PDB file of C-alpha atoms in Angstrom:
ATOM      1  CA  MET A1145     -68.814 -61.115  53.184  1.00 65.00           C
ATOM      2  CA  LEU A1146     -67.799 -62.686  49.969  1.00 73.00           C
ATOM      3  CA  GLU A1147     -64.492 -60.764  49.977  1.00 73.00           C
ATOM      4  CA  ASN A1148     -63.786 -62.116  53.529  1.00 74.00           C
ATOM      5  CA  PHE A1149     -64.374 -65.560  52.149  1.00 79.00           C
ATOM      6  CA  VAL A1150     -61.938 -64.902  49.281  1.00 81.00           C
ATOM      7  CA  ASN A1151     -59.321 -63.579  51.705  1.00 78.00           C
ATOM      8  CA  ILE A1152     -59.627 -66.614  54.037  1.00 84.00           C
ATOM      9  CA  GLY A1153     -59.278 -68.756  50.834  1.00 88.00           C
ATOM     10  CA  VAL A1154     -56.161 -67.014  49.706  1.00 88.00           C
ATOM     11  CA  LEU A1155     -54.498 -67.251  53.112  1.00 87.00           C
ATOM     12  CA  SER A1156     -55.384 -71.005  53.275  1.00 90.00           C
ATOM     13  CA  VAL A1157     -53.850 -71.776  49.737  1.00 92.00           C
ATOM     14  CA  VAL A1158     -50.673 -69.656  50.630  1.00 92.00           C
ATOM     15  CA  SER A1159     -50.351 -71.669  53.867  1.00 92.00           C
ATOM     16  CA  ILE A1160     -50.643 -74.996  52.050  1.00 92.00           C
ATOM     17  CA  LYS A1161     -48.111 -73.855  49.388  1.00 93.00           C
ATOM     18  CA  CYS A1162     -45.543 -72.649  52.046  1.00 92.00           C
ATOM     19  CA  TYR A1163     -45.960 -75.976  54.022  1.00 94.00           C
ATOM     20  CA  LEU A1164     -45.684 -78.298  51.071  1.00 92.00           C
ATOM     21  CA  LEU A1165     -43.022 -76.587  49.077  1.00 92.00           C
ATOM     22  CA  PHE A1166     -40.925 -74.963  51.520  1.00 90.00           C
ATOM     23  CA  TYR A1167     -41.073 -77.454  54.396  1.00 92.00           C
ATOM     24  CA  LYS A1168     -42.441 -80.876  53.582  1.00 93.00           C
ATOM     25  CA  HIS A1169     -40.984 -81.357  50.116  1.00 94.00           C
ATOM     26  CA  ARG A1170     -38.054 -78.919  50.292  1.00 94.00           C
ATOM     27  CA  VAL A1171     -35.367 -81.617  50.101  1.00 94.00           C
ATOM     28  CA  ASP A1172     -37.301 -83.570  47.441  1.00 94.00           C
ATOM     29  CA  LEU A1173     -37.484 -80.448  45.214  1.00 94.00           C
ATOM     30  CA  ILE A1174     -33.664 -79.797  45.813  1.00 94.00           C
ATOM     31  CA  LYS A1175     -32.894 -83.399  44.623  1.00 94.00           C
ATOM     32  CA  ILE A1176     -35.115 -82.935  41.567  1.00 94.00           C
ATOM     33  CA  ILE A1177     -33.370 -79.577  40.645  1.00 94.00           C
ATOM     34  CA  ALA A1178     -29.994 -81.405  40.845  1.00 94.00           C
ATOM     35  CA  LYS A1179     -31.203 -84.210  38.652  1.00 93.00           C
ATOM     36  CA  LEU A1180     -32.567 -81.732  35.968  1.00 92.00           C
ATOM     37  CA  GLU A1181     -29.328 -79.864  36.125  1.00 92.00           C
ATOM     38  CA  GLU A1182     -27.314 -83.003  35.504  1.00 91.00           C
ATOM     39  CA  PHE A1183     -29.128 -83.717  32.184  1.00 90.00           C
ATOM     40  CA  PHE A1184     -29.230 -80.052  31.099  1.00 91.00           C
ATOM     41  CA  PRO A1185     -27.068 -79.288  27.995  1.00 89.00           C
ATOM     42  CA  LYS A1186     -24.041 -77.406  29.354  1.00 85.00           C
ATOM     43  CA  SER A1187     -21.991 -76.495  26.306  1.00 86.00           C
ATOM     44  CA  GLY A1188     -23.011 -73.722  23.890  1.00 84.00           C
ATOM     45  CA  ILE A1189     -23.017 -76.053  20.906  1.00 86.00           C
ATOM     46  CA  ASP A1190     -25.581 -78.432  22.538  1.00 86.00           C
ATOM     47  CA  GLN A1191     -27.724 -75.542  23.615  1.00 88.00           C
ATOM     48  CA  LYS A1192     -27.759 -74.260  20.099  1.00 86.00           C
ATOM     49  CA  THR A1193     -28.386 -77.639  18.635  1.00 84.00           C
ATOM     50  CA  PHE A1194     -31.294 -78.339  20.860  1.00 87.00           C
ATOM     51  CA  ASN A1195     -32.685 -74.812  20.573  1.00 87.00           C
ATOM     52  CA  ILE A1196     -32.505 -74.162  24.314  1.00 90.00           C
ATOM     53  CA  GLU A1197     -33.005 -70.368  23.764  1.00 89.00           C
ATOM     54  CA  LYS A1198     -36.521 -71.077  22.585  1.00 88.00           C
ATOM     55  CA  HIS A1199     -37.491 -72.700  25.862  1.00 88.00           C
ATOM     56  CA  ARG A1200     -35.645 -69.841  27.917  1.00 89.00           C
ATOM     57  CA  LYS A1201     -37.713 -67.274  25.881  1.00 90.00           C
ATOM     58  CA  LYS A1202     -40.933 -69.097  26.674  1.00 89.00           C
ATOM     59  CA  ILE A1203     -40.417 -69.148  30.415  1.00 90.00           C
ATOM     60  CA  LYS A1204     -39.227 -65.559  30.468  1.00 91.00           C
ATOM     61  CA  LYS A1205     -42.333 -64.548  28.582  1.00 90.00           C
ATOM     62  CA  PHE A1206     -44.654 -66.174  31.017  1.00 90.00           C
ATOM     63  CA  GLY A1207     -42.525 -64.916  33.961  1.00 90.00           C
ATOM     64  CA  SER A1208     -42.875 -61.403  32.685  1.00 91.00           C
ATOM     65  CA  ILE A1209     -46.732 -61.771  32.367  1.00 90.00           C
ATOM     66  CA  ILE A1210     -46.996 -63.181  35.976  1.00 89.00           C
ATOM     67  CA  ASN A1211     -44.640 -60.621  37.403  1.00 89.00           C
ATOM     68  CA  GLY A1212     -46.589 -57.793  35.654  1.00 89.00           C
ATOM     69  CA  ILE A1213     -49.920 -59.066  36.935  1.00 89.00           C
ATOM     70  CA  TYR A1214     -48.798 -59.590  40.459  1.00 86.00           C
ATOM     71  CA  LEU A1215     -46.999 -56.121  40.424  1.00 86.00           C
ATOM     72  CA  SER A1216     -50.184 -54.459  39.193  1.00 86.00           C
ATOM     73  CA  MET A1217     -52.072 -56.095  42.112  1.00 84.00           C
ATOM     74  CA  VAL A1218     -49.603 -54.861  44.743  1.00 81.00           C
ATOM     75  CA  ILE A1219     -49.834 -51.288  43.120  1.00 81.00           C
ATOM     76  CA  ASP A1220     -53.523 -51.619  43.120  1.00 79.00           C
ATOM     77  CA  PHE A1221     -53.556 -52.552  47.006  1.00 75.00           C
ATOM     78  CA  ILE A1222     -50.974 -49.964  47.873  1.00 76.00           C
ATOM     79  CA  LEU A1223     -51.655 -46.676  45.844  1.00 76.00           C
ATOM     80  CA  ILE A1224     -55.342 -46.750  44.808  1.00 73.00           C
ATOM     81  CA  PRO A1225     -56.676 -46.542  48.303  1.00 74.00           C
ATOM     82  CA  VAL A1226     -54.444 -43.604  49.137  1.00 75.00           C
ATOM     83  CA  MET A1227     -55.379 -41.959  45.930  1.00 75.00           C
ATOM     84  CA  TYR A1228     -59.042 -42.476  46.476  1.00 71.00           C
ATOM     85  CA  LYS A1229     -58.698 -40.764  49.965  1.00 72.00           C
ATOM     86  CA  LEU A1230     -56.615 -37.852  48.406  1.00 74.00           C
ATOM     87  CA  TYR A1231     -59.143 -37.356  45.656  1.00 71.00           C
ATOM     88  CA  GLY A1232     -61.767 -36.987  48.292  1.00 67.00           C
ATOM     89  CA  TRP A1233     -59.706 -34.346  50.142  1.00 69.00           C
ATOM     90  CA  ILE A1234     -58.898 -32.460  47.042  1.00 71.00           C
ATOM     91  CA  SER A1235     -62.589 -32.282  45.963  1.00 70.00           C
ATOM     92  CA  SER A1236     -64.293 -31.579  49.233  1.00 68.00           C
ATOM     93  CA  TYR A1237     -61.310 -30.695  51.711  1.00 66.00           C
ATOM     94  CA  GLN A1238     -62.556 -33.520  53.863  1.00 69.00           C
ATOM     95  CA  VAL A1239     -61.452 -37.073  54.177  1.00 67.00           C
ATOM     96  CA  ASP A1240     -64.001 -39.817  54.810  1.00 68.00           C
ATOM     97  CA  TRP A1241     -61.906 -42.352  56.830  1.00 68.00           C
ATOM     98  CA  VAL A1242     -64.257 -45.199  56.133  1.00 64.00           C
ATOM     99  CA  PRO A1243     -61.977 -48.047  54.838  1.00 63.00           C
ATOM    100  CA  VAL A1244     -61.798 -48.563  51.101  1.00 60.00           C
ATOM    101  CA  HIS A1245     -61.319 -52.348  51.669  1.00 61.00           C
ATOM    102  CA  THR A1246     -64.596 -54.241  52.315  1.00 58.00           C
ATOM    103  CA  ILE A1247     -63.125 -56.578  54.888  1.00 62.00           C
ATOM    104  CA  LEU A1248     -65.160 -56.744  58.057  1.00 60.00           C
ATOM    105  CA  PHE A1249     -63.690 -56.230  61.417  1.00 64.00           C
ATOM    106  CA  PRO A1250     -65.238 -56.341  64.949  1.00 63.00           C
ATOM    107  CA  PHE A1251     -64.460 -52.715  65.781  1.00 62.00           C
ATOM    108  CA  ASP A1252     -64.932 -49.074  64.634  1.00 65.00           C
ATOM    109  CA  GLN A1253     -62.741 -48.288  61.620  1.00 66.00           C
ATOM    110  CA  LYS A1254     -63.741 -44.719  61.023  1.00 71.00           C
ATOM    111  CA  SER A1255     -60.563 -42.948  62.377  1.00 74.00           C
ATOM    112  CA  PRO A1256     -57.192 -42.007  60.641  1.00 75.00           C
ATOM    113  CA  PHE A1257     -55.142 -44.105  63.033  1.00 77.00           C
ATOM    114  CA  VAL A1258     -57.216 -47.245  62.403  1.00 76.00           C
ATOM    115  CA  PHE A1259     -57.492 -46.695  58.668  1.00 75.00           C
ATOM    116  CA  TRP A1260     -53.702 -46.276  58.178  1.00 78.00           C
ATOM    117  CA  SER A1261     -52.970 -49.329  60.568  1.00 79.00           C
ATOM    118  CA  LEU A1262     -55.307 -51.562  58.663  1.00 77.00           C
ATOM    119  CA  HIS A1263     -53.982 -50.217  55.277  1.00 77.00           C
ATOM    120  CA  PHE A1264     -50.456 -51.123  56.113  1.00 82.00           C
ATOM    121  CA  LEU A1265     -51.532 -54.522  57.595  1.00 81.00           C
ATOM    122  CA  TYR A1266     -53.498 -55.229  54.450  1.00 80.00           C
ATOM    123  CA  VAL A1267     -50.725 -54.085  52.195  1.00 81.00           C
ATOM    124  CA  TRP A1268     -48.046 -56.317  53.974  1.00 85.00           C
ATOM    125  CA  THR A1269     -50.499 -59.259  53.942  1.00 84.00           C
ATOM    126  CA  ALA A1270     -51.345 -58.883  50.273  1.00 83.00           C
ATOM    127  CA  SER A1271     -47.676 -58.449  49.238  1.00 85.00           C
ATOM    128  CA  ALA A1272     -46.515 -61.503  51.047  1.00 88.00           C
ATOM    129  CA  ASN A1273     -49.392 -63.592  49.644  1.00 88.00           C
ATOM    130  CA  LEU A1274     -48.706 -62.315  46.170  1.00 87.00           C
ATOM    131  CA  LEU A1275     -44.931 -63.019  46.573  1.00 89.00           C
ATOM    132  CA  THR A1276     -45.729 -66.610  47.435  1.00 91.00           C
ATOM    133  CA  PHE A1277     -48.041 -67.047  44.656  1.00 90.00           C
ATOM    134  CA  ASN A1278     -45.495 -65.574  42.248  1.00 89.00           C
ATOM    135  CA  VAL A1279     -42.502 -67.710  43.578  1.00 91.00           C
ATOM    136  CA  THR A1280     -44.483 -71.064  43.421  1.00 92.00           C
ATOM    137  CA  ASP A1281     -46.212 -70.438  40.154  1.00 92.00           C
ATOM    138  CA  LEU A1282     -42.876 -69.684  38.429  1.00 92.00           C
ATOM    139  CA  PHE A1283     -41.230 -72.547  40.192  1.00 93.00           C
ATOM    140  CA  PHE A1284     -43.741 -74.952  38.804  1.00 95.00           C
ATOM    141  CA  ALA A1285     -43.558 -73.374  35.335  1.00 94.00           C
ATOM    142  CA  SER A1286     -39.822 -73.650  35.270  1.00 93.00           C
ATOM    143  CA  MET A1287     -39.525 -77.275  36.636  1.00 94.00           C
ATOM    144  CA  THR A1288     -42.134 -78.502  34.145  1.00 95.00           C
ATOM    145  CA  ASN A1289     -40.715 -76.431  31.281  1.00 94.00           C
ATOM    146  CA  VAL A1290     -37.076 -77.934  31.899  1.00 94.00           C
ATOM    147  CA  LEU A1291     -38.438 -81.457  32.098  1.00 95.00           C
ATOM    148  CA  SER A1292     -40.536 -80.968  29.020  1.00 94.00           C
ATOM    149  CA  MET A1293     -37.461 -79.562  27.137  1.00 94.00           C
ATOM    150  CA  GLU A1294     -35.357 -82.634  28.203  1.00 94.00           C
ATOM    151  CA  PHE A1295     -38.027 -85.057  27.070  1.00 94.00           C
ATOM    152  CA  LYS A1296     -37.878 -83.235  23.669  1.00 93.00           C
ATOM    153  CA  ILE A1297     -34.062 -83.378  23.612  1.00 93.00           C
ATOM    154  CA  LEU A1298     -34.218 -87.141  24.373  1.00 92.00           C
ATOM    155  CA  ALA A1299     -36.688 -87.749  21.554  1.00 92.00           C
ATOM    156  CA  GLN A1300     -34.444 -85.677  19.105  1.00 91.00           C
ATOM    157  CA  ILE A1301     -31.310 -87.603  20.170  1.00 90.00           C
ATOM    158  CA  ILE A1302     -32.956 -90.978  19.771  1.00 89.00           C
ATOM    159  CA  GLY A1303     -34.319 -90.069  16.370  1.00 87.00           C
ATOM    160  CA  ASP A1304     -30.689 -89.029  15.198  1.00 85.00           C
ATOM    161  CA  ILE A1305     -29.057 -92.350  16.165  1.00 82.00           C
ATOM    162  CA  ASP A1306     -26.800 -93.454  13.405  1.00 72.00           C
ATOM    163  CA  LEU A1307     -27.628 -96.936  12.142  1.00 71.00           C
ATOM    164  CA  ASN A1308     -25.601 -98.266   9.257  1.00 66.00           C
ATOM    165  CA  ASP A1309     -24.862-101.711   8.178  1.00 59.00           C
ATOM    166  CA  ASP A1310     -21.396-101.539   9.927  1.00 63.00           C
ATOM    167  CA  GLU A1311     -21.223-103.847  12.916  1.00 60.00           C
ATOM    168  CA  LYS A1312     -19.348-101.425  15.134  1.00 54.00           C
ATOM    169  CA  THR A1313     -21.996 -98.819  14.461  1.00 72.00           C
ATOM    170  CA  GLU A1314     -24.596-101.335  15.432  1.00 75.00           C
ATOM    171  CA  GLU A1315     -22.917-102.015  18.779  1.00 79.00           C
ATOM    172  CA  SER A1316     -22.393 -98.338  19.631  1.00 82.00           C
ATOM    173  CA  ALA A1317     -25.977 -97.575  18.660  1.00 82.00           C
ATOM    174  CA  ILE A1318     -27.192-100.405  21.145  1.00 84.00           C
ATOM    175  CA  LYS A1319     -24.919 -98.863  23.848  1.00 85.00           C
ATOM    176  CA  GLU A1320     -26.476 -95.418  23.250  1.00 85.00           C
ATOM    177  CA  LEU A1321     -29.964 -96.713  23.445  1.00 87.00           C
ATOM    178  CA  LYS A1322     -29.243 -98.603  26.666  1.00 88.00           C
ATOM    179  CA  THR A1323     -28.161 -95.383  27.979  1.00 90.00           C
ATOM    180  CA  PHE A1324     -31.275 -93.590  26.721  1.00 90.00           C
ATOM    181  CA  VAL A1325     -33.421 -96.344  28.279  1.00 89.00           C
ATOM    182  CA  ASP A1326     -31.982 -95.292  31.673  1.00 91.00           C
ATOM    183  CA  VAL A1327     -32.385 -91.617  30.998  1.00 92.00           C
ATOM    184  CA  HIS A1328     -35.965 -91.975  29.902  1.00 92.00           C
ATOM    185  CA  GLU A1329     -36.772 -93.931  33.121  1.00 92.00           C
ATOM    186  CA  GLU A1330     -35.059 -91.194  35.177  1.00 94.00           C
ATOM    187  CA  PHE A1331     -37.137 -88.580  33.525  1.00 94.00           C
ATOM    188  CA  ASN A1332     -40.336 -90.526  34.250  1.00 94.00           C
ATOM    189  CA  GLN A1333     -39.283 -90.826  37.799  1.00 94.00           C
ATOM    190  CA  ILE A1334     -38.785 -87.039  38.039  1.00 96.00           C
ATOM    191  CA  ALA A1335     -42.346 -86.484  36.505  1.00 95.00           C
ATOM    192  CA  LEU A1336     -43.794 -88.911  39.020  1.00 94.00           C
ATOM    193  CA  GLU A1337     -42.007 -87.153  41.918  1.00 95.00           C
ATOM    194  CA  LEU A1338     -43.310 -83.659  40.679  1.00 95.00           C
ATOM    195  CA  ASP A1339     -46.812 -85.156  40.441  1.00 95.00           C
ATOM    196  CA  ASN A1340     -46.490 -86.421  44.044  1.00 94.00           C
ATOM    197  CA  ILE A1341     -45.291 -83.166  45.321  1.00 94.00           C
ATOM    198  CA  PHE A1342     -47.817 -80.866  43.557  1.00 95.00           C
ATOM    199  CA  ALA A1343     -50.919 -83.129  43.495  1.00 94.00           C
ATOM    200  CA  PHE A1344     -52.623 -81.912  46.704  1.00 94.00           C
ATOM    201  CA  LEU A1345     -51.514 -78.285  46.069  1.00 93.00           C
ATOM    202  CA  LEU A1346     -53.039 -78.312  42.623  1.00 94.00           C
ATOM    203  CA  PHE A1347     -56.208 -80.086  43.902  1.00 94.00           C
ATOM    204  CA  VAL A1348     -56.678 -77.196  46.275  1.00 94.00           C
ATOM    205  CA  ASN A1349     -55.656 -74.702  43.664  1.00 93.00           C
ATOM    206  CA  VAL A1350     -58.137 -75.822  41.194  1.00 94.00           C
ATOM    207  CA  PHE A1351     -61.230 -75.601  43.498  1.00 93.00           C
ATOM    208  CA  ALA A1352     -59.940 -72.293  45.062  1.00 94.00           C
ATOM    209  CA  SER A1353     -59.576 -70.852  41.544  1.00 94.00           C
ATOM    210  CA  ILE A1354     -63.037 -71.802  40.706  1.00 94.00           C
ATOM    211  CA  SER A1355     -64.340 -69.955  43.697  1.00 92.00           C
ATOM    212  CA  PHE A1356     -62.082 -66.926  43.257  1.00 92.00           C
ATOM    213  CA  LEU A1357     -62.938 -66.543  39.633  1.00 92.00           C
ATOM    214  CA  CYS A1358     -66.655 -66.694  40.397  1.00 92.00           C
ATOM    215  CA  VAL A1359     -66.558 -64.314  43.319  1.00 89.00           C
ATOM    216  CA  TYR A1360     -64.338 -61.767  41.564  1.00 88.00           C
ATOM    217  CA  VAL A1361     -66.688 -61.624  38.546  1.00 90.00           C
ATOM    218  CA  PHE A1362     -69.593 -61.283  40.846  1.00 88.00           C
ATOM    219  CA  LEU A1363     -68.072 -58.527  42.902  1.00 84.00           C
ATOM    220  CA  PHE A1364     -66.831 -56.701  39.731  1.00 84.00           C
ATOM    221  CA  PHE A1365     -70.315 -56.440  38.275  1.00 84.00           C
ATOM    222  CA  PHE A1366     -71.815 -55.426  41.546  1.00 78.00           C
ATOM    223  CA  GLY A1367     -69.087 -53.209  42.918  1.00 63.00           C
ATOM    224  CA  ILE A1368     -69.761 -50.126  44.698  1.00 62.00           C
ATOM    225  CA  SER A1369     -66.752 -47.969  43.819  1.00 63.00           C
ATOM    226  CA  TYR A1370     -64.241 -47.573  41.046  1.00 64.00           C
ATOM    227  CA  TYR A1371     -61.523 -48.778  43.365  1.00 64.00           C
ATOM    228  CA  LEU A1372     -63.282 -52.002  43.931  1.00 71.00           C
ATOM    229  CA  LEU A1373     -63.926 -52.531  40.202  1.00 78.00           C
ATOM    230  CA  THR A1374     -60.236 -51.992  39.448  1.00 80.00           C
ATOM    231  CA  LYS A1375     -59.304 -54.250  42.316  1.00 79.00           C
ATOM    232  CA  TYR A1376     -61.625 -57.144  41.272  1.00 84.00           C
ATOM    233  CA  PHE A1377     -60.783 -56.972  37.783  1.00 87.00           C
ATOM    234  CA  VAL A1378     -56.957 -57.205  38.356  1.00 87.00           C
ATOM    235  CA  CYS A1379     -57.481 -60.002  40.868  1.00 87.00           C
ATOM    236  CA  PHE A1380     -59.675 -61.815  38.339  1.00 91.00           C
ATOM    237  CA  ILE A1381     -56.935 -61.460  35.627  1.00 92.00           C
ATOM    238  CA  GLY A1382     -54.320 -62.608  38.159  1.00 91.00           C
ATOM    239  CA  VAL A1383     -56.196 -65.847  38.929  1.00 93.00           C
ATOM    240  CA  PHE A1384     -57.057 -66.428  35.285  1.00 94.00           C
ATOM    241  CA  ILE A1385     -53.336 -66.193  34.280  1.00 93.00           C
ATOM    242  CA  GLN A1386     -52.241 -68.341  37.267  1.00 92.00           C
ATOM    243  CA  VAL A1387     -54.640 -71.214  36.325  1.00 95.00           C
ATOM    244  CA  TYR A1388     -53.573 -70.981  32.584  1.00 95.00           C
ATOM    245  CA  VAL A1389     -49.879 -71.126  33.553  1.00 94.00           C
ATOM    246  CA  TYR A1390     -50.325 -74.350  35.574  1.00 95.00           C
ATOM    247  CA  CYS A1391     -52.520 -75.971  32.926  1.00 96.00           C
ATOM    248  CA  TYR A1392     -50.349 -74.861  30.020  1.00 95.00           C
ATOM    249  CA  PHE A1393     -47.168 -76.278  31.324  1.00 95.00           C
ATOM    250  CA  GLY A1394     -48.796 -79.484  32.548  1.00 95.00           C
ATOM    251  CA  ASP A1395     -50.147 -79.945  28.976  1.00 95.00           C
ATOM    252  CA  ARG A1396     -46.721 -79.327  27.601  1.00 95.00           C
ATOM    253  CA  LEU A1397     -45.181 -81.975  29.946  1.00 95.00           C
ATOM    254  CA  ALA A1398     -47.622 -84.585  28.864  1.00 94.00           C
ATOM    255  CA  GLU A1399     -47.192 -83.742  25.114  1.00 94.00           C
ATOM    256  CA  SER A1400     -43.334 -83.801  25.358  1.00 94.00           C
ATOM    257  CA  SER A1401     -43.119 -87.055  27.372  1.00 93.00           C
ATOM    258  CA  ASN A1402     -45.424 -88.657  24.661  1.00 92.00           C
ATOM    259  CA  GLY A1403     -43.273 -87.290  21.881  1.00 92.00           C
ATOM    260  CA  VAL A1404     -40.377 -89.584  23.011  1.00 92.00           C
ATOM    261  CA  ALA A1405     -42.387 -92.447  21.368  1.00 91.00           C
ATOM    262  CA  ASP A1406     -42.378 -90.274  18.051  1.00 90.00           C
ATOM    263  CA  GLY A1407     -38.574 -89.857  18.391  1.00 89.00           C
ATOM    264  CA  VAL A1408     -38.130 -93.599  18.487  1.00 89.00           C
ATOM    265  CA  TYR A1409     -40.393 -94.212  15.595  1.00 88.00           C
ATOM    266  CA  ASN A1410     -38.624 -91.564  13.502  1.00 86.00           C
ATOM    267  CA  SER A1411     -35.322 -93.250  13.981  1.00 84.00           C
ATOM    268  CA  ALA A1412     -34.027 -95.835  11.509  1.00 81.00           C
ATOM    269  CA  TRP A1413     -35.138 -98.730  13.667  1.00 81.00           C
ATOM    270  CA  TYR A1414     -36.078-100.751  10.658  1.00 82.00           C
ATOM    271  CA  LYS A1415     -32.452-101.033   9.677  1.00 80.00           C
ATOM    272  CA  ALA A1416     -31.330-102.298  13.171  1.00 80.00           C
ATOM    273  CA  SER A1417     -30.953-105.733  14.580  1.00 81.00           C
ATOM    274  CA  PRO A1418     -33.748-107.413  16.682  1.00 85.00           C
ATOM    275  CA  LYS A1419     -31.970-106.530  19.910  1.00 85.00           C
ATOM    276  CA  PHE A1420     -32.044-102.803  19.039  1.00 85.00           C
ATOM    277  CA  ARG A1421     -35.712-103.010  17.943  1.00 86.00           C
ATOM    278  CA  LYS A1422     -36.700-104.760  21.168  1.00 87.00           C
ATOM    279  CA  MET A1423     -35.130-101.992  23.295  1.00 86.00           C
ATOM    280  CA  ALA A1424     -36.622 -99.432  20.985  1.00 87.00           C
ATOM    281  CA  LEU A1425     -40.024-100.865  21.559  1.00 88.00           C
ATOM    282  CA  MET A1426     -39.465-100.876  25.239  1.00 87.00           C
ATOM    283  CA  ILE A1427     -39.046 -97.125  25.271  1.00 88.00           C
ATOM    284  CA  MET A1428     -42.020 -96.560  22.840  1.00 88.00           C
ATOM    285  CA  LYS A1429     -44.311 -98.424  25.226  1.00 88.00           C
ATOM    286  CA  ARG A1430     -43.151 -96.375  28.216  1.00 87.00           C
ATOM    287  CA  ALA A1431     -43.529 -93.140  26.389  1.00 87.00           C
ATOM    288  CA  GLN A1432     -46.921 -93.934  25.247  1.00 85.00           C
ATOM    289  CA  ARG A1433     -48.020 -93.655  28.857  1.00 85.00           C
ATOM    290  CA  GLU A1434     -47.687 -89.910  28.963  1.00 86.00           C
ATOM    291  CA  GLN A1435     -46.409 -88.326  32.124  1.00 91.00           C
ATOM    292  CA  LYS A1436     -48.969 -86.057  33.783  1.00 91.00           C
ATOM    293  CA  ILE A1437     -49.394 -83.668  36.603  1.00 94.00           C
ATOM    294  CA  ARG A1438     -52.499 -84.460  38.329  1.00 94.00           C
ATOM    295  CA  ALA A1439     -54.690 -82.504  40.919  1.00 93.00           C
ATOM    296  CA  TRP A1440     -54.659 -85.337  43.484  1.00 85.00           C
ATOM    297  CA  LYS A1441     -56.110 -87.855  41.065  1.00 81.00           C
ATOM    298  CA  PHE A1442     -59.188 -85.643  40.490  1.00 87.00           C
ATOM    299  CA  ALA A1443     -58.030 -84.281  37.197  1.00 90.00           C
ATOM    300  CA  ASP A1444     -55.087 -83.981  34.801  1.00 94.00           C
ATOM    301  CA  ILE A1445     -53.551 -80.497  34.750  1.00 95.00           C
ATOM    302  CA  ASN A1446     -53.849 -79.654  31.073  1.00 94.00           C
ATOM    303  CA  LEU A1447     -55.624 -77.227  28.771  1.00 95.00           C
ATOM    304  CA  ASN A1448     -58.754 -79.230  28.912  1.00 95.00           C
ATOM    305  CA  THR A1449     -58.938 -78.798  32.657  1.00 96.00           C
ATOM    306  CA  PHE A1450     -58.323 -74.985  32.169  1.00 96.00           C
ATOM    307  CA  TYR A1451     -61.460 -75.032  29.997  1.00 96.00           C
ATOM    308  CA  TRP A1452     -63.479 -76.949  32.588  1.00 95.00           C
ATOM    309  CA  ILE A1453     -62.334 -74.453  35.444  1.00 96.00           C
ATOM    310  CA  ILE A1454     -63.446 -71.491  33.447  1.00 95.00           C
ATOM    311  CA  THR A1455     -66.818 -72.940  32.475  1.00 95.00           C
ATOM    312  CA  THR A1456     -67.410 -74.182  36.031  1.00 95.00           C
ATOM    313  CA  ALA A1457     -66.631 -70.817  37.493  1.00 94.00           C
ATOM    314  CA  TYR A1458     -69.038 -69.163  35.069  1.00 93.00           C
ATOM    315  CA  SER A1459     -71.856 -71.585  36.090  1.00 94.00           C
ATOM    316  CA  TYR A1460     -71.341 -70.766  39.806  1.00 92.00           C
ATOM    317  CA  TYR A1461     -71.337 -67.194  38.812  1.00 92.00           C
ATOM    318  CA  SER A1462     -74.720 -67.522  37.022  1.00 91.00           C
ATOM    319  CA  PHE A1463     -76.105 -69.299  40.055  1.00 90.00           C
ATOM    320  CA  LEU A1464     -74.828 -66.595  42.453  1.00 87.00           C
ATOM    321  CA  VAL A1465     -76.362 -63.824  40.283  1.00 87.00           C
ATOM    322  CA  GLY A1466     -79.593 -65.687  40.260  1.00 86.00           C
ATOM    323  CA  VAL A1467     -79.518 -65.960  44.075  1.00 83.00           C
ATOM    324  CA  TYR A1468     -78.633 -62.225  44.489  1.00 78.00           C
ATOM    325  CA  GLU A1469     -81.381 -61.055  42.208  1.00 72.00           C
ATOM    326  CA  VAL A1470     -84.127 -62.902  43.735  1.00 59.00           C
TER     327      VAL A1470
END
């Protein structure tokens, strides 16, 4: 019964993700990608100066982890049930066609045809769901990672503005800063648009993750076969990593957007004219309002929220164990 609950939850989350990202906000996301690409350093010198490779390695690292976890889940769903039946045939020359999956269906499942039909259906559904999770998780991580990188680049450029006593240098510095004011406002707008797009999805994902983590831990400790133990453990790790990825990149976005204020402060503003200082102060005030990705105004998506999700899931798990053992 609990696994049926989880499967319905997974299908619901996947449906919401597909509707919001691939239909409702598809055009908005394409526009955001174009804006991010516009400000992305193009030349090899700029990419080396701003250490772009470091950000690429970070997203590749998380991408490899996510792909590895989801691939192991697909293998678990496809191969282990077949191996489980094969082991039964080798050890006793008989095959028990009782389904390995614990999903309930309103018909008899104890026949080879029904077993293989349900197995292929389950594999197809699980693969489609995991692919959707994989694509949307990496998409969120990539978008927030690029925007965080561009906030950091902006902070570095502002901090390196040349301010000498020369009048021409002062005028060019003011022109540069005017441009950076507009760029900073553009980045803030992109962050706001990402927040609007992902807000409801993350709200659903937060509470679904709490439920999934709680149920998977419970089913792991009260599993009835080695296959189920393996399955629930891999699923738990998958949900755990997914939640961490969302919270980690949300936290990085807030930190990097706030870092623009540090970039302004580290510049030689004290040597500049009152006009330059006034513009610099404007950027600092904007940057001190860090840009956040929120779960529908319920919670900020950051590492503190990750800790809250894990502790809440454990609390519900303890309650579920208490009810089960009564």
